[in-house]
Coordinates of C-alpha atoms and ligand atoms in Angstrom, one line a residue:
X56 CA 16.1 -31.4 -26.6
X57 CA 12.7 -31.2 -25.0
X58 CA 9.7 -31.1 -27.3
X59 CA 8.6 -27.6 -28.1
X60 CA 5.1 -26.6 -27.0
X61 CA 3.1 -24.8 -29.8
X62 CA 1.7 -21.5 -28.5
X63 CA -0.9 -19.1 -29.8
X64 CA -0.5 -15.7 -28.1
X65 CA -3.5 -13.3 -28.0
X66 CA -2.6 -9.6 -27.6
X67 CA -4.3 -6.2 -27.7
X68 CA -1.6 -3.7 -26.8
X69 CA 2.1 -3.2 -26.0
X70 CA 3.0 -6.8 -25.8
X71 CA 5.7 -6.6 -23.2
X72 CA 4.5 -10.0 -21.8
X73 CA 4.7 -11.4 -25.4
X74 CA 8.3 -10.0 -25.5
X75 CA 9.2 -11.8 -22.2
X76 CA 7.9 -15.1 -23.7
X77 CA 9.9 -14.5 -26.9
X78 CA 13.0 -13.7 -24.8
X79 CA 12.6 -16.8 -22.7
X80 CA 12.2 -19.0 -25.9
X81 CA 15.2 -17.3 -27.6
X82 CA 17.4 -17.9 -24.5
X83 CA 16.4 -21.6 -24.3
X84 CA 14.6 -21.2 -20.9
X85 CA 11.2 -22.0 -22.4
X86 CA 10.6 -25.1 -24.6
X87 CA 8.0 -23.5 -26.8
X88 CA 7.4 -22.1 -30.2
X89 CA 5.0 -19.2 -31.0
X90 CA 3.0 -20.5 -34.0
X91 CA 0.8 -17.4 -34.2
X92 CA 0.1 -14.1 -32.5
X93 CA -3.5 -12.9 -32.8
X94 CA -4.3 -9.3 -32.2
X95 CA -7.8 -7.8 -32.1
X96 CA -6.2 -4.4 -32.4
X97 CA -4.6 -3.6 -35.8
X98 CA -2.4 -0.9 -34.2
X99 CA -1.0 -2.9 -31.3
X100 CA 2.7 -2.4 -30.7
X101 CA 2.9 -6.1 -30.0
X102 CA 2.6 -6.6 -33.8
X103 CA 5.8 -4.6 -34.3
X104 CA 7.6 -6.9 -31.9
X105 CA 6.4 -9.9 -34.0
X106 CA 7.8 -8.4 -37.2
X107 CA 11.2 -8.0 -35.5
X108 CA 11.2 -11.6 -34.4
X109 CA 9.6 -13.1 -37.6
X110 CA 6.6 -14.3 -35.7
X111 CA 3.5 -15.0 -37.8
X112 CA 0.6 -12.5 -37.1
X113 CA -3.1 -12.6 -37.6
X114 CA -5.1 -9.4 -37.0
X115 CA -8.7 -10.3 -36.2
X116 CA -10.5 -7.0 -35.5
X117 CA -13.4 -7.7 -33.2
X118 CA -15.3 -4.7 -34.6
X119 CA -15.7 -6.6 -37.9
X120 CA -17.6 -9.4 -36.2
X121 CA -21.3 -9.4 -35.4
X122 CA -21.0 -11.4 -32.2
X123 CA -18.5 -12.6 -29.7
X124 CA -19.1 -16.1 -30.9
X125 CA -18.4 -15.2 -34.5
X126 CA -15.2 -13.5 -33.4
X127 CA -14.1 -16.5 -31.3
X128 CA -15.0 -18.9 -34.2
X129 CA -12.5 -17.0 -36.4
X130 CA -9.9 -17.2 -33.6
X131 CA -10.5 -21.0 -33.1
X132 CA -10.0 -21.6 -36.8
X133 CA -6.7 -19.6 -36.9
X134 CA -5.5 -21.3 -33.7
X135 CA -6.3 -24.8 -34.9
X136 CA -4.9 -24.2 -38.4
X137 CA -1.6 -23.3 -36.7
X138 CA -1.5 -26.4 -34.5
X139 CA -1.7 -24.4 -31.3
X140 CA -1.6 -26.5 -28.1
X141 CA -1.7 -23.7 -25.5
X142 CA -3.5 -20.4 -25.9
X143 CA -1.7 -17.6 -24.0
X144 CA -3.6 -14.3 -23.3
X145 CA -1.0 -11.6 -23.0
X146 CA -2.8 -8.3 -22.4
X147 CA -5.7 -9.5 -24.5
X148 CA -8.6 -7.2 -23.6
X149 CA -11.5 -9.3 -24.8
X150 CA -13.5 -11.8 -22.8
X151 CA -13.5 -15.3 -24.4
X152 CA -16.7 -17.2 -25.0
X153 CA -17.4 -20.8 -23.9
X154 CA -16.9 -21.8 -27.4
X155 CA -13.2 -21.1 -27.5
X156 CA -12.7 -22.5 -24.0
X157 CA -14.5 -25.7 -25.1
X158 CA -12.1 -25.9 -28.1
X159 CA -9.1 -25.6 -25.7
X160 CA -10.1 -27.1 -22.4
X161 CA -7.6 -26.2 -19.6
X162 CA -5.4 -25.0 -22.4
X163 CA -5.9 -21.2 -22.1
X164 CA -3.8 -19.1 -19.7
X165 CA -4.1 -15.5 -18.7
X166 CA -2.0 -13.1 -16.7
X167 CA -3.7 -10.6 -14.5
X168 CA -2.0 -7.6 -12.8
X169 CA -3.3 -8.2 -9.2
X170 CA -3.4 -11.0 -6.6
X171 CA -6.6 -12.7 -7.6
X172 CA -9.3 -13.2 -6.5
X173 CA -8.8 -9.5 -5.4
X174 CA -9.2 -6.8 -8.0
X175 CA -10.4 -8.8 -11.1
X176 CA -11.4 -7.0 -14.4
X177 CA -9.9 -3.9 -15.8
X178 CA -7.0 -1.9 -14.1
X179 CA -6.1 -4.4 -11.4
X180 CA -3.1 -2.3 -10.4
X181 CA -5.2 0.9 -10.0
X182 CA -7.9 -0.9 -8.1
X183 CA -5.2 -2.2 -5.6
X184 CA -3.5 1.1 -5.4
X185 CA -6.7 3.0 -4.7
X186 CA -7.8 0.4 -2.1
X187 CA -4.7 0.9 -0.1
X188 CA -3.5 -2.7 0.2
X189 CA 0.1 -3.3 1.5
X190 CA 0.8 -6.0 -1.0
X191 CA -0.3 -6.6 -4.5
X192 CA 1.2 -8.6 -7.4
X193 CA 0.2 -10.6 -10.4
X194 CA -1.4 -14.0 -11.2
X195 CA -1.2 -16.5 -14.0
X196 CA -4.3 -18.7 -14.1
X197 CA -6.2 -21.0 -16.4
X198 CA -9.1 -19.3 -18.0
X199 CA -12.7 -20.4 -17.3
X200 CA -16.0 -18.8 -18.1
X201 CA -15.8 -16.2 -15.4
X202 CA -13.7 -13.0 -15.5
X203 CA -10.3 -13.8 -13.9
X204 CA -11.8 -16.6 -11.9
X205 CA -10.0 -19.7 -13.2
X206 CA -7.6 -22.0 -11.3
X207 CA -4.4 -20.2 -10.2
X208 CA -1.0 -21.5 -11.4
X209 CA 1.5 -19.0 -9.9
X210 CA 1.4 -15.6 -8.2
X211 CA 4.1 -13.0 -7.4
X212 CA 3.8 -10.5 -4.6
X213 CA 5.1 -7.0 -4.5
X214 CA 4.9 -4.5 -1.6
X215 CA 2.8 -1.4 -2.0
X216 CA 4.8 1.3 -0.1
X217 CA 4.0 4.9 0.9
X218 CA 6.1 6.4 -1.8
X219 CA 4.6 4.3 -4.5
X220 CA 2.5 5.9 -7.2
X221 CA 0.0 4.0 -9.4
X222 CA 2.7 4.0 -12.1
X223 CA 5.5 2.7 -9.9
X224 CA 3.3 0.0 -8.6
X225 CA 2.3 -0.9 -12.2
X226 CA 6.0 -1.1 -13.1
X227 CA 6.9 -3.3 -10.1
X228 CA 4.0 -5.7 -11.0
X229 CA 4.9 -5.8 -14.7
X230 CA 8.4 -6.8 -13.9
X231 CA 7.1 -9.8 -12.0
X232 CA 4.6 -10.6 -14.8
X233 CA 7.5 -11.0 -17.1
X234 CA 9.1 -13.6 -14.8
X235 CA 6.0 -15.7 -13.8
X236 CA 4.4 -16.0 -17.2
X237 CA 7.2 -17.8 -19.0
X238 CA 7.6 -19.9 -15.9
X239 CA 4.0 -20.9 -15.9
X240 CA 4.2 -21.8 -19.6
X241 CA 7.3 -23.8 -19.0
X242 CA 5.5 -25.8 -16.2
X243 CA 2.8 -26.6 -18.8
X244 CA 5.4 -27.5 -21.4
X245 CA 7.0 -29.9 -19.0
X246 CA 3.6 -31.5 -18.2
X247 CA 3.9 -30.6 -14.6
X248 CA 0.5 -28.9 -14.0
X249 CA -2.2 -31.1 -12.5
X250 CA -5.6 -29.5 -12.1
X251 CA -8.1 -30.8 -9.6
X252 CA -11.2 -28.6 -9.2
X253 CA -9.9 -25.1 -8.4
X254 CA -6.5 -26.3 -7.4
X255 CA -3.4 -26.5 -9.5
X256 CA -0.6 -28.8 -8.3
X257 CA 2.8 -28.2 -9.8
X258 CA 4.8 -31.4 -9.7
X259 CA 8.3 -31.1 -8.1
X260 CA 8.0 -27.3 -7.6
X261 CA 10.1 -25.4 -5.1
X262 CA 7.5 -24.0 -2.8
X263 CA 8.1 -20.8 -0.7
X264 CA 9.5 -21.7 2.7
X265 CA 9.3 -18.2 4.3
X266 CA 6.4 -18.5 6.8
X267 CA 5.0 -15.0 6.3
X268 CA 5.5 -11.5 4.8
X269 CA 4.8 -8.2 6.6
X270 CA 4.7 -4.7 5.1
X271 CA 5.7 -2.6 6.9
X272 CA 8.2 -4.9 8.7
X273 CA 7.3 -5.8 12.3
X274 CA 9.1 -4.0 15.1
X275 CA 9.8 -6.7 17.6
X276 CA 6.6 -8.7 17.3
Ligands
GAR154 C1 -0.4 -6.4 -18.3 O1 -0.2 -5.7 -17.1 C2 -1.4 -7.5 -18.1 O2 -1.4 -8.1 -16.8 C3 -2.7 -6.8 -18.2 O3 -2.5 -5.9 -19.3 C4 -1.1 -5.6 -19.4 C5 -0.6 -5.9 -20.8 O4 0.7 -5.5 -21.0 N1 -3.8 -7.6 -18.5 C6 -5.0 -7.4 -18.0 O5 -5.3 -6.4 -17.3 C7 -6.0 -8.5 -18.4 N2 -7.2 -8.3 -17.6 P1 1.5 -6.0 -22.2 O6 0.7 -5.8 -23.5 O7 2.7 -5.1 -22.2 O8 1.9 -7.4 -22.0

């Protein structure tokens, strides 16, 4: 059996990405163990998911800390006490300080609901919908000091169609999030991610061979 990667998952809300990671572990597709889930929100539904799966929880309410640094110091101590090797942001709605990133260099991942570098920040799906793009999607990336600017590991593309609403687009994107996040973590667990500057090379990966995508489909061109 492959060695299990120790994860610390940061959540703020529903935790459907956390659930996808749990499901991938429980079905032996992801060689990892969740050592701790940290929520800054005491009422996050993600915590209920943890209780159902006997996953240890730490609620660290940011409102009770004087500064971002003090909040991150607390998270660093919980993560290191639990032997976390990879920090996974799964709908965590706080910006991390350099302090935490220095404690876990190239060992913090995030998922964003848009094709970065387009539409960073809050409500990536809504930004894309309002802009009128013909494709959107989601991105898993390593976290750096910027907002959604770190090296990109994997992206999934979904079409934005005339009959889509903001909600239907959000659902299409979320479905892909649940596929690419466990995959990205598994690449890490297998030691297949090589980062060189902004670029992430994935050893022995099966790269897309289709030359291009069009939405709408081309009519004879
Ligand atoms: C997901 O769509 C995730 O991409 C997004 O929040 C949602 C969390 O859902 N994250 C961000 O927008 C981060 N900037 P979940 O709690 O059900 O996993």
